PDB file of C-alpha atoms in Angstrom:
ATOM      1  CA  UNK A   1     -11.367   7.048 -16.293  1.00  0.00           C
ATOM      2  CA  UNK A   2     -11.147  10.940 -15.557  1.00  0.00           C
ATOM      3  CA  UNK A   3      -8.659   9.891 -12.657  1.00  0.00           C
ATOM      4  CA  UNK A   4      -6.693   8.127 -14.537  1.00  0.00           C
ATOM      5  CA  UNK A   5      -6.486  10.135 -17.758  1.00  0.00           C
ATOM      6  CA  UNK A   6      -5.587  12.750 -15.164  1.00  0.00           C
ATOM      7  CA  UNK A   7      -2.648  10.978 -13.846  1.00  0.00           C
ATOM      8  CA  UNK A   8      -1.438  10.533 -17.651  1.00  0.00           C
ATOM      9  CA  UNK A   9      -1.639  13.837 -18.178  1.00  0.00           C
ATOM     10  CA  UNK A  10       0.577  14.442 -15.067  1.00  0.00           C
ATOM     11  CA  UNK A  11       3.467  12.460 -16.151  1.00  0.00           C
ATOM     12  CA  UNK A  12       2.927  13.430 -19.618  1.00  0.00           C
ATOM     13  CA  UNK A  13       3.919  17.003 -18.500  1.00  0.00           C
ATOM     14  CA  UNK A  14       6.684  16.787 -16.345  1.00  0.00           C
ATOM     15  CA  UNK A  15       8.432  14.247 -18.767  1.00  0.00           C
ATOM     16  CA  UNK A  16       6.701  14.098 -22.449  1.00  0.00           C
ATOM     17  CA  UNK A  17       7.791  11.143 -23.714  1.00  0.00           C
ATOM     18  CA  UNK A  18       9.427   9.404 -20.881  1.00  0.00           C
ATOM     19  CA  UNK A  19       6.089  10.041 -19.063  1.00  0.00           C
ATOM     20  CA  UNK A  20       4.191   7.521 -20.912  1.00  0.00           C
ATOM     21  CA  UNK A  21       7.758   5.219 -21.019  1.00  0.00           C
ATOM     22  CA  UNK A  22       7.557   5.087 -17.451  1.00  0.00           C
ATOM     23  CA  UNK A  23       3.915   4.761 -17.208  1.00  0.00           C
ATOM     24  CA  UNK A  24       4.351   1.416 -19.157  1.00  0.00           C
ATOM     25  CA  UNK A  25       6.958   0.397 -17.098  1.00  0.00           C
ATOM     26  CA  UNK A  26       5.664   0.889 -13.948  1.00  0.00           C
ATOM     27  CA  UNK A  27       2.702  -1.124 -15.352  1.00  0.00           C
ATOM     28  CA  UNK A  28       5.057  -4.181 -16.490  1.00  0.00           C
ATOM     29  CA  UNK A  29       6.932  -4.105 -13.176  1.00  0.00           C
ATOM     30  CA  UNK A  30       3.954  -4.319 -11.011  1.00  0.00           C
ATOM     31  CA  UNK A  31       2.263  -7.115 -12.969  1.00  0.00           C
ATOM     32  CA  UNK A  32       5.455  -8.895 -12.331  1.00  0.00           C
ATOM     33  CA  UNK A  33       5.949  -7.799  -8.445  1.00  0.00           C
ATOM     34  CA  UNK A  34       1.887  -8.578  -7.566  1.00  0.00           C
ATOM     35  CA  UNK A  35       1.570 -11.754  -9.369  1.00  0.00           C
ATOM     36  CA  UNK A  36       1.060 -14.170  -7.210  1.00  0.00           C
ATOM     37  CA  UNK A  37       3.940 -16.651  -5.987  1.00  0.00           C
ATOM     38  CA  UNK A  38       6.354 -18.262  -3.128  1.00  0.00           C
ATOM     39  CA  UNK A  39       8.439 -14.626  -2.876  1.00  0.00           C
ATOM     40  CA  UNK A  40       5.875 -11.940  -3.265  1.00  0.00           C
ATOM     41  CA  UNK A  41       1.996 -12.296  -1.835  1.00  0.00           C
ATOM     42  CA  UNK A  42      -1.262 -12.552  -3.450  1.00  0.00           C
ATOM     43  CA  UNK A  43      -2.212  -8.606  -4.739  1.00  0.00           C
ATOM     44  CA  UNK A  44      -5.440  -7.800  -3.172  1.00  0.00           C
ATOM     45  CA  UNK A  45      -5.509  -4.901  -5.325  1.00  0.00           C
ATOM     46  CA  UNK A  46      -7.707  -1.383  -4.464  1.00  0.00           C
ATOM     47  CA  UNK A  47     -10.178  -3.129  -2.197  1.00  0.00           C
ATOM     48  CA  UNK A  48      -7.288  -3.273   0.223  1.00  0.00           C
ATOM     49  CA  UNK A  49      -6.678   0.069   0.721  1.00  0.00           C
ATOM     50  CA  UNK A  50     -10.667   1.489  -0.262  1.00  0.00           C
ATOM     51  CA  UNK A  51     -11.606   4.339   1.796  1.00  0.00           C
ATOM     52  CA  UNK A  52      -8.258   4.735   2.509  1.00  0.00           C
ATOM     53  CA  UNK A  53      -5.736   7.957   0.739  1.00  0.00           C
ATOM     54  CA  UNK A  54      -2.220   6.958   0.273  1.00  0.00           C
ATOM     55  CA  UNK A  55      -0.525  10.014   1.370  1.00  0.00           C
ATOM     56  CA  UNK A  56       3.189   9.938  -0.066  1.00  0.00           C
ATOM     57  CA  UNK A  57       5.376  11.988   0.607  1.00  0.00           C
ATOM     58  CA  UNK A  58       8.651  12.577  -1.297  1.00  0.00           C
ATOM     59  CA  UNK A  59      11.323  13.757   1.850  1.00  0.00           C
ATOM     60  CA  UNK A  60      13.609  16.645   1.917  1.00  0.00           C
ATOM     61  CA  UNK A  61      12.464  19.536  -1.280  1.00  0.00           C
ATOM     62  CA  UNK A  62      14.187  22.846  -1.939  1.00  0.00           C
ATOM     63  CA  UNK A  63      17.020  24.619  -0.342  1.00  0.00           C
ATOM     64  CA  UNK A  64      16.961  21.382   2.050  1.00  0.00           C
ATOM     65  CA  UNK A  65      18.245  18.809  -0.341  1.00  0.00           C
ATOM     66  CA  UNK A  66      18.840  16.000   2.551  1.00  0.00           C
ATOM     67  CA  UNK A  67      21.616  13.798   2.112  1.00  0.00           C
ATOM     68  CA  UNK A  68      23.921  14.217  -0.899  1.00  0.00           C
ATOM     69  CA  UNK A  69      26.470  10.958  -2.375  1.00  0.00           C
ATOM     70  CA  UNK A  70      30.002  11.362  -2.791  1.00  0.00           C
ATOM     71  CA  UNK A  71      29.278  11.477  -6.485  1.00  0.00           C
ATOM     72  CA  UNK A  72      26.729  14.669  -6.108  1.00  0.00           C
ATOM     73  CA  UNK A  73      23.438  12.799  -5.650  1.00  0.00           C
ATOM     74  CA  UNK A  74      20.771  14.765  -3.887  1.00  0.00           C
ATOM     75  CA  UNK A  75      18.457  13.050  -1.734  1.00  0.00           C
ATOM     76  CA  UNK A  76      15.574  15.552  -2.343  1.00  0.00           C
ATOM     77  CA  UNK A  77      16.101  14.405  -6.355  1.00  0.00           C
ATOM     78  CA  UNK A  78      15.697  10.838  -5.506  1.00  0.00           C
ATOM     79  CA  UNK A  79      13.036  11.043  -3.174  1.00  0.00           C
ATOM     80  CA  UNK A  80      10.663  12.713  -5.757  1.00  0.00           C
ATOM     81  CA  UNK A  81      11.041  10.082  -8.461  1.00  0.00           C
ATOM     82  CA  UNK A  82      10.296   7.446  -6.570  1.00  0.00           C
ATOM     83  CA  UNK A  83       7.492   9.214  -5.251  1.00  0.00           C
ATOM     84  CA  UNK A  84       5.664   9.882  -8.482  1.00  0.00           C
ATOM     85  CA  UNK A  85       6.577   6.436  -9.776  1.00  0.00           C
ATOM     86  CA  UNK A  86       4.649   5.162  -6.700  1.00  0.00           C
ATOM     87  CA  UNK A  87       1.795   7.770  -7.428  1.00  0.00           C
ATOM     88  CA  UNK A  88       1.440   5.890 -10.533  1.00  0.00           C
ATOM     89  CA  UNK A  89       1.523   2.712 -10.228  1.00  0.00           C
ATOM     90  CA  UNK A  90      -0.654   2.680  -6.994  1.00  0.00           C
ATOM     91  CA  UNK A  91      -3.207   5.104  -9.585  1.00  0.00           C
ATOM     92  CA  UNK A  92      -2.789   2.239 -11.910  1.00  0.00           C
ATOM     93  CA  UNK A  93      -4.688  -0.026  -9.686  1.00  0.00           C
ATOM     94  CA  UNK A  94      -7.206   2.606  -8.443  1.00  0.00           C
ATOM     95  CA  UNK A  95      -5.972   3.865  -4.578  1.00  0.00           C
ATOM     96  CA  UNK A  96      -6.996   7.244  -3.991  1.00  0.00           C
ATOM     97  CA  UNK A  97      -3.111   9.375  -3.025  1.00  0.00           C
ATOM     98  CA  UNK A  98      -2.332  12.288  -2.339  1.00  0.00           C
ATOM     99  CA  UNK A  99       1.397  13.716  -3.372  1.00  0.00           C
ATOM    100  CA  UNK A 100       2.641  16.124  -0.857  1.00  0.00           C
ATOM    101  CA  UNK A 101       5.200  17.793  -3.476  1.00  0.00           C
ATOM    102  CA  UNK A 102       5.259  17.107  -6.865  1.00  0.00           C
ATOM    103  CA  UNK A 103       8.520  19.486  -7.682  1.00  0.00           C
ATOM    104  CA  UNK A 104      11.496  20.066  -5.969  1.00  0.00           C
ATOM    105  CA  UNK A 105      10.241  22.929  -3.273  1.00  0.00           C
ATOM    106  CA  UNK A 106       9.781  23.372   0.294  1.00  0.00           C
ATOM    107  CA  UNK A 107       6.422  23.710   1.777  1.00  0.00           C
ATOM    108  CA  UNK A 108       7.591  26.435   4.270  1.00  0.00           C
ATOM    109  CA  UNK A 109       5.229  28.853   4.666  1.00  0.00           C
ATOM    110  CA  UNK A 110       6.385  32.567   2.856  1.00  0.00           C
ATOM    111  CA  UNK A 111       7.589  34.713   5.874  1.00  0.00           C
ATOM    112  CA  UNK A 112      10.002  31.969   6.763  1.00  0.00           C
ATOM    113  CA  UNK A 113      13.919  33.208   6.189  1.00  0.00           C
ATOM    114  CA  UNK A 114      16.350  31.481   7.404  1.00  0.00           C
ATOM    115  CA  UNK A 115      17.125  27.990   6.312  1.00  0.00           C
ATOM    116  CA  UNK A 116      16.273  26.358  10.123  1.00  0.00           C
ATOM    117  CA  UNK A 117      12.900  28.401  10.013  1.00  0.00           C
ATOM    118  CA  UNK A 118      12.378  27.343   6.332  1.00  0.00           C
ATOM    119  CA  UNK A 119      12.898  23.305   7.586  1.00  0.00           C
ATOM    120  CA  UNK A 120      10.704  23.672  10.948  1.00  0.00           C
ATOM    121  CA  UNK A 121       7.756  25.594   8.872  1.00  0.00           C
ATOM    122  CA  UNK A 122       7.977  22.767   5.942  1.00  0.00           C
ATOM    123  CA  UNK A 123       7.470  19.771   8.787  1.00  0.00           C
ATOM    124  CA  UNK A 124       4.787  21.285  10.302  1.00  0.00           C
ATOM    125  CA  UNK A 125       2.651  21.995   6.976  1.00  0.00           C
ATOM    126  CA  UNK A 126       3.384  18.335   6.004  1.00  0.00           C
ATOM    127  CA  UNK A 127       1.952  17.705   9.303  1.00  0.00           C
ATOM    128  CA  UNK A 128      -1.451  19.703   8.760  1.00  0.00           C
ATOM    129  CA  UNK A 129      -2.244  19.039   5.244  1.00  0.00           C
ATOM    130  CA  UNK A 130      -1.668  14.687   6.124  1.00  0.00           C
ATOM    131  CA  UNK A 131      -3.771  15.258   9.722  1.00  0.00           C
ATOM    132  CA  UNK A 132      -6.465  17.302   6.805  1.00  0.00           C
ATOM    133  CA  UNK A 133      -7.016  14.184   5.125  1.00  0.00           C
ATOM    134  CA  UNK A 134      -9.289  11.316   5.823  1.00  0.00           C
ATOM    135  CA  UNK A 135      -8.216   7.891   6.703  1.00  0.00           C
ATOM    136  CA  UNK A 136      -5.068   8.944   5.492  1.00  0.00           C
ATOM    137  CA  UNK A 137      -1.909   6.521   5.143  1.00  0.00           C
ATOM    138  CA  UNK A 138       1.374   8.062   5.112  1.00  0.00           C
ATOM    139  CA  UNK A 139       4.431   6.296   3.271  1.00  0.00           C
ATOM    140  CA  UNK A 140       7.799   8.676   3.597  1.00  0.00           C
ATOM    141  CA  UNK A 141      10.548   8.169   1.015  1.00  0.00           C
ATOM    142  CA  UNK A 142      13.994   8.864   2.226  1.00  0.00           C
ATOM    143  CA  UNK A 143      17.434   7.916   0.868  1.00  0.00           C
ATOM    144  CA  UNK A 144      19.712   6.575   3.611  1.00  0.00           C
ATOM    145  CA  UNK A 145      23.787   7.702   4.856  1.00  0.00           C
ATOM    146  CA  UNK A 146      26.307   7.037   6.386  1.00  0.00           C
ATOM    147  CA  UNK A 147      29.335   9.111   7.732  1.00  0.00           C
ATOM    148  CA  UNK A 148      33.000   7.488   6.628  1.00  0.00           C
ATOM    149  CA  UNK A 149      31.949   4.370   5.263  1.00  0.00           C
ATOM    150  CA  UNK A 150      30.229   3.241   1.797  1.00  0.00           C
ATOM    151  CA  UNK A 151      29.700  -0.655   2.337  1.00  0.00           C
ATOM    152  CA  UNK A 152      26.850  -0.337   4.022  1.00  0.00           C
ATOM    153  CA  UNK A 153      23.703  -0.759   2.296  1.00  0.00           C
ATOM    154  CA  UNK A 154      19.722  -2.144   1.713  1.00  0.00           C
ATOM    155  CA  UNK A 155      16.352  -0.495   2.410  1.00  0.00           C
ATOM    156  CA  UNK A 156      15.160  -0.268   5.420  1.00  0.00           C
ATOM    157  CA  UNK A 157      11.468   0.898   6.734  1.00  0.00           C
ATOM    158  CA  UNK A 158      11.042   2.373   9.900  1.00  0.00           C
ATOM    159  CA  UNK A 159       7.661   3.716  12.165  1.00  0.00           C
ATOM    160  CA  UNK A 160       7.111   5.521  15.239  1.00  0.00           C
ATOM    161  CA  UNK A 161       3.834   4.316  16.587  1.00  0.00           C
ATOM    162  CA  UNK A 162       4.139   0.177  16.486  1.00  0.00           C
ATOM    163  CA  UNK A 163       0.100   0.011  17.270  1.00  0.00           C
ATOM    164  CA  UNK A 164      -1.027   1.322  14.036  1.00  0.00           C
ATOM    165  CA  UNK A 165       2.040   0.856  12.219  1.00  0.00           C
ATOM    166  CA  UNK A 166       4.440  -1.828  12.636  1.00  0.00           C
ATOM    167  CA  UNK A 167       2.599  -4.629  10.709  1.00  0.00           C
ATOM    168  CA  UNK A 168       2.605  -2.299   7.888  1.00  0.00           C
ATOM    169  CA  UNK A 169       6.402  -2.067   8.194  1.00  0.00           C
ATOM    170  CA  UNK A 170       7.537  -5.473   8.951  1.00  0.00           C
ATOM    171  CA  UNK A 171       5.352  -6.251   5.808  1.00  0.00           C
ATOM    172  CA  UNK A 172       6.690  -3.405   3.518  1.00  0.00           C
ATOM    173  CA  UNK A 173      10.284  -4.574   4.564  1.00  0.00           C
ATOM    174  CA  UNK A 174       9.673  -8.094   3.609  1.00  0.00           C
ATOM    175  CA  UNK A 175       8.106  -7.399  -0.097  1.00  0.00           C
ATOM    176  CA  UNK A 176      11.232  -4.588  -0.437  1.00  0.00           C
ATOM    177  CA  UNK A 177      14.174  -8.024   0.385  1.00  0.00           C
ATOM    178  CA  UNK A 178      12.125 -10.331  -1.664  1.00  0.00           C
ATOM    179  CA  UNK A 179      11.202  -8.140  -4.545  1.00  0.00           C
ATOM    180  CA  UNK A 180      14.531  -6.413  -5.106  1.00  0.00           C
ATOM    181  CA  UNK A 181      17.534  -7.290  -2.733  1.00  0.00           C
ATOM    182  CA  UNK A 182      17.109 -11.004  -1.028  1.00  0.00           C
ATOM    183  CA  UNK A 183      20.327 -10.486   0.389  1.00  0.00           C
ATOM    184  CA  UNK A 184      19.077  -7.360   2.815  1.00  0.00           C
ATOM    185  CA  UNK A 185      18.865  -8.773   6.341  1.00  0.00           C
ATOM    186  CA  UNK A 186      17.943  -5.133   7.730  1.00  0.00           C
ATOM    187  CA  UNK A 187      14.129  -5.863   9.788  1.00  0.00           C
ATOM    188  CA  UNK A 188      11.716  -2.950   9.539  1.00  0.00           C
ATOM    189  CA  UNK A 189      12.617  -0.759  13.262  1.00  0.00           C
ATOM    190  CA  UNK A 190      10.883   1.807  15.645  1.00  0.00           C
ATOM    191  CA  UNK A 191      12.596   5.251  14.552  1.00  0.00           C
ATOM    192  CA  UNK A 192      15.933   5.748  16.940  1.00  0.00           C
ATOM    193  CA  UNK A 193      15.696   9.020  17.176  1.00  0.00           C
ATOM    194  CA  UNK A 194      12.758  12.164  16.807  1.00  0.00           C
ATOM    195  CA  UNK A 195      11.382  12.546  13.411  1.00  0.00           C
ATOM    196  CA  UNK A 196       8.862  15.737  13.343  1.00  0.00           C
ATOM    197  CA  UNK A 197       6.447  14.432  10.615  1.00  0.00           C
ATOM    198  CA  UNK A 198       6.090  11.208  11.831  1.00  0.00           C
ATOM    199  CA  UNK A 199       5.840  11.999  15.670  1.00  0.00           C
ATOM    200  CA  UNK A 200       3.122  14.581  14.900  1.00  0.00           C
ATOM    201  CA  UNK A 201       0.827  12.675  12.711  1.00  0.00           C
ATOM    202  CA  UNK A 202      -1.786  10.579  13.978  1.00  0.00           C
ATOM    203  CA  UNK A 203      -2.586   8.069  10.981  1.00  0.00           C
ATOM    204  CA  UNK A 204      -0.573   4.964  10.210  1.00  0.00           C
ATOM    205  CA  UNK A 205       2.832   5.582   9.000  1.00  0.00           C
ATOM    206  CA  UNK A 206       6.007   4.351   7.663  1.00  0.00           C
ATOM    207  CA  UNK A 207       9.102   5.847   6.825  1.00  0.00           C
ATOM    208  CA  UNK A 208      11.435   4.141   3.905  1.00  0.00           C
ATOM    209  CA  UNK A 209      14.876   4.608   3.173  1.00  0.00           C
ATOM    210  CA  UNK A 210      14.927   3.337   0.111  1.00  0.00           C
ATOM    211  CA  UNK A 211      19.200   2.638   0.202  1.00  0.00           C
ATOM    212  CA  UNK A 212      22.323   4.278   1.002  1.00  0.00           C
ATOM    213  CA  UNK A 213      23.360   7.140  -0.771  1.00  0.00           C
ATOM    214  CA  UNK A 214      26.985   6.830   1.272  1.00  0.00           C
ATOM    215  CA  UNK A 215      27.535   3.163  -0.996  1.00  0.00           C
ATOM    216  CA  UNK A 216      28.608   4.134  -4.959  1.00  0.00           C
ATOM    217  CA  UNK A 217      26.875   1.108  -6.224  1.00  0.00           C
ATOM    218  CA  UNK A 218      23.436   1.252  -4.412  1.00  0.00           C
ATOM    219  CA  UNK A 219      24.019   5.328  -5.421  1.00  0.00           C
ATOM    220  CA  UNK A 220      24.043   4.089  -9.306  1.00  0.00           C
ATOM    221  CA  UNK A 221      21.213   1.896  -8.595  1.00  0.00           C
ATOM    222  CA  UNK A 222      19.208   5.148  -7.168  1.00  0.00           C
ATOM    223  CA  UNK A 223      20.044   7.474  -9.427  1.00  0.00           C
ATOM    224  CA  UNK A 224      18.594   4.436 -12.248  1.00  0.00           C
ATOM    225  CA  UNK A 225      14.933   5.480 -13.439  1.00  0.00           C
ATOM    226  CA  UNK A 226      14.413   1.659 -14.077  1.00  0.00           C
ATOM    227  CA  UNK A 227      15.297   0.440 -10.452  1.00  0.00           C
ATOM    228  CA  UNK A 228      13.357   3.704  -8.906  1.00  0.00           C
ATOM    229  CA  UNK A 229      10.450   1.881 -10.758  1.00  0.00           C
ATOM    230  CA  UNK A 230      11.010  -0.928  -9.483  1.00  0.00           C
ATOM    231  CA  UNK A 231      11.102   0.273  -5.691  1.00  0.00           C
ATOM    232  CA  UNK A 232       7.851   2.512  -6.223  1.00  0.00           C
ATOM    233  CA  UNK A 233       5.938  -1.326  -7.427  1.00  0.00           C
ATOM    234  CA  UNK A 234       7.976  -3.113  -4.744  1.00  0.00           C
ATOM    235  CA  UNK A 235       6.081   0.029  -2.589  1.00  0.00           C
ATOM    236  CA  UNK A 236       3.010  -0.391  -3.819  1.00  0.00           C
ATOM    237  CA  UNK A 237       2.765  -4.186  -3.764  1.00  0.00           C
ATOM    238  CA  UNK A 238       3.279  -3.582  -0.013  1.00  0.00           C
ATOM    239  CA  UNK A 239       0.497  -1.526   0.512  1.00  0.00           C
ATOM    240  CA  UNK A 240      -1.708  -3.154  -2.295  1.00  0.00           C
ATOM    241  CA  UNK A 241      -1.153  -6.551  -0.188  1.00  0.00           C
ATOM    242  CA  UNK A 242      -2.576  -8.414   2.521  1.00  0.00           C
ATOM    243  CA  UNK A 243      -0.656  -7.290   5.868  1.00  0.00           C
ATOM    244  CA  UNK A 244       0.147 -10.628   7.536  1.00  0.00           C
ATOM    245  CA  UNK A 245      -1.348 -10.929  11.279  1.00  0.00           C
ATOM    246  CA  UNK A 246       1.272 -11.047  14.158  1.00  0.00           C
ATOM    247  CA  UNK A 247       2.691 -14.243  14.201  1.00  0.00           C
ATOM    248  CA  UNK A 248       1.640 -15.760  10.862  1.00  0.00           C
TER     249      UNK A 248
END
């Protein structure tokens, strides 16, 4: 009860009355998302993830906003709402989490100037304070771009180490296309390229990118407190779920 009245009392603060609106929403949403049905799986609820610590962690913070929209929408912005919408719904059904930011600021460390040495000292205390925790799980929120064209669009969930991770990802792509876009033929992918947090951690990890900033209408979507609800209990139905062996 402490927990939770804790958690209240966190979104109570940073938004008063729309704290306990969104509480209640996030509540409705999930009910809907977990119940049980041909599109969305069976909720196994805390018991799936006990022992375990949801470590989320909201992408981008500070002077290093990420990816921006033609219309002015930050990534950094984005990231965090869904973040602490999936904070609270996932406290809603009693997972232990950890937030890795909670505001919009780097976690550089203080004799860091420059912008680059601001960025490389942020990735590397992510790094140390997710390796710190026990049996951690890591779940990334990022906001997808891309260069010169806005028709592309759709989540996406990506991992770096398919042993520990790739079930977790197929899985988390599947709830994402059935819960809120069943049009979205994107598959959950190994990362293309180097991604500093989630080559350096050693617990199970995905990384989501929750749409494309680049497309207007996926951008309004985004920017929408309702759908960013609705992404952090498609999130958290994922990781509140049964992962399906290989091959079922």
């Amino acid at each position: 009860m402490k927990k939770m009245e804790g958690r209240i009392s966190r979104w109570w603060g940073r938004r008063t009355i729309f704290g306990l609106a969104a509480l209640l929403l996030a509540a409705g949403t999930a009910c809907l998302l977990l119940r049980p049905g041909p599109s969305v799986p069976t909720l196994a609820g805390p018991a799936q993830l006990r022992g375990t610590t949801v470590v989320i962690d909201a992408g981008h913070g500070g002077e290093d906003g990420g990816a921006v929209s033609p219309a002015g929408t930050v990534e950094s912005g984005v990231n965090l709402e869904i973040a602490l919408r999936l904070d609270t719904v996932l406290g809603l059904y009693g997972a232990d989490t950890v937030l890795l930011r909670t505001e919009d600021i780097s976690l550089h460390d203080p004799e860091a100037q420059t912008l680059r040495e601001k960025k490389a000292s942020d990735l590397r205390n992510r790094v140390e304070r997710v390796e710190a925790i026990p049996n951690a799980l890591l779940i990334s929120i990022h906001q997808n771009t891309y260069t010169g064209s806005g028709r592309y669009h759709g989540a996406q969930v990506f991992y770096a180490d398919a042993e520990s991770s790739q079930p977790l990802a197929r899985h988390t792509q599947e709830i994402l296309r059935r819960a809120l876009d069943p049009g979205n033929t994107r598959q959950a992918a190994k990362l293309p390229g180097a991604v500093y947090l989630m080559d350096h951690v050693t617990c199970p990890a995905i990384l989501v990118e929750c749409g494309f900033l680049s497309n207007a209408e996926e951008d309004a979507l985004l920017r929408n407190p309702g759908y960013q609800t609705k992404l952090a209990a498609a999130l958290a139905s994922a990781l509140l779920s049964p992962v399906p062996e290989e091959g079922a």
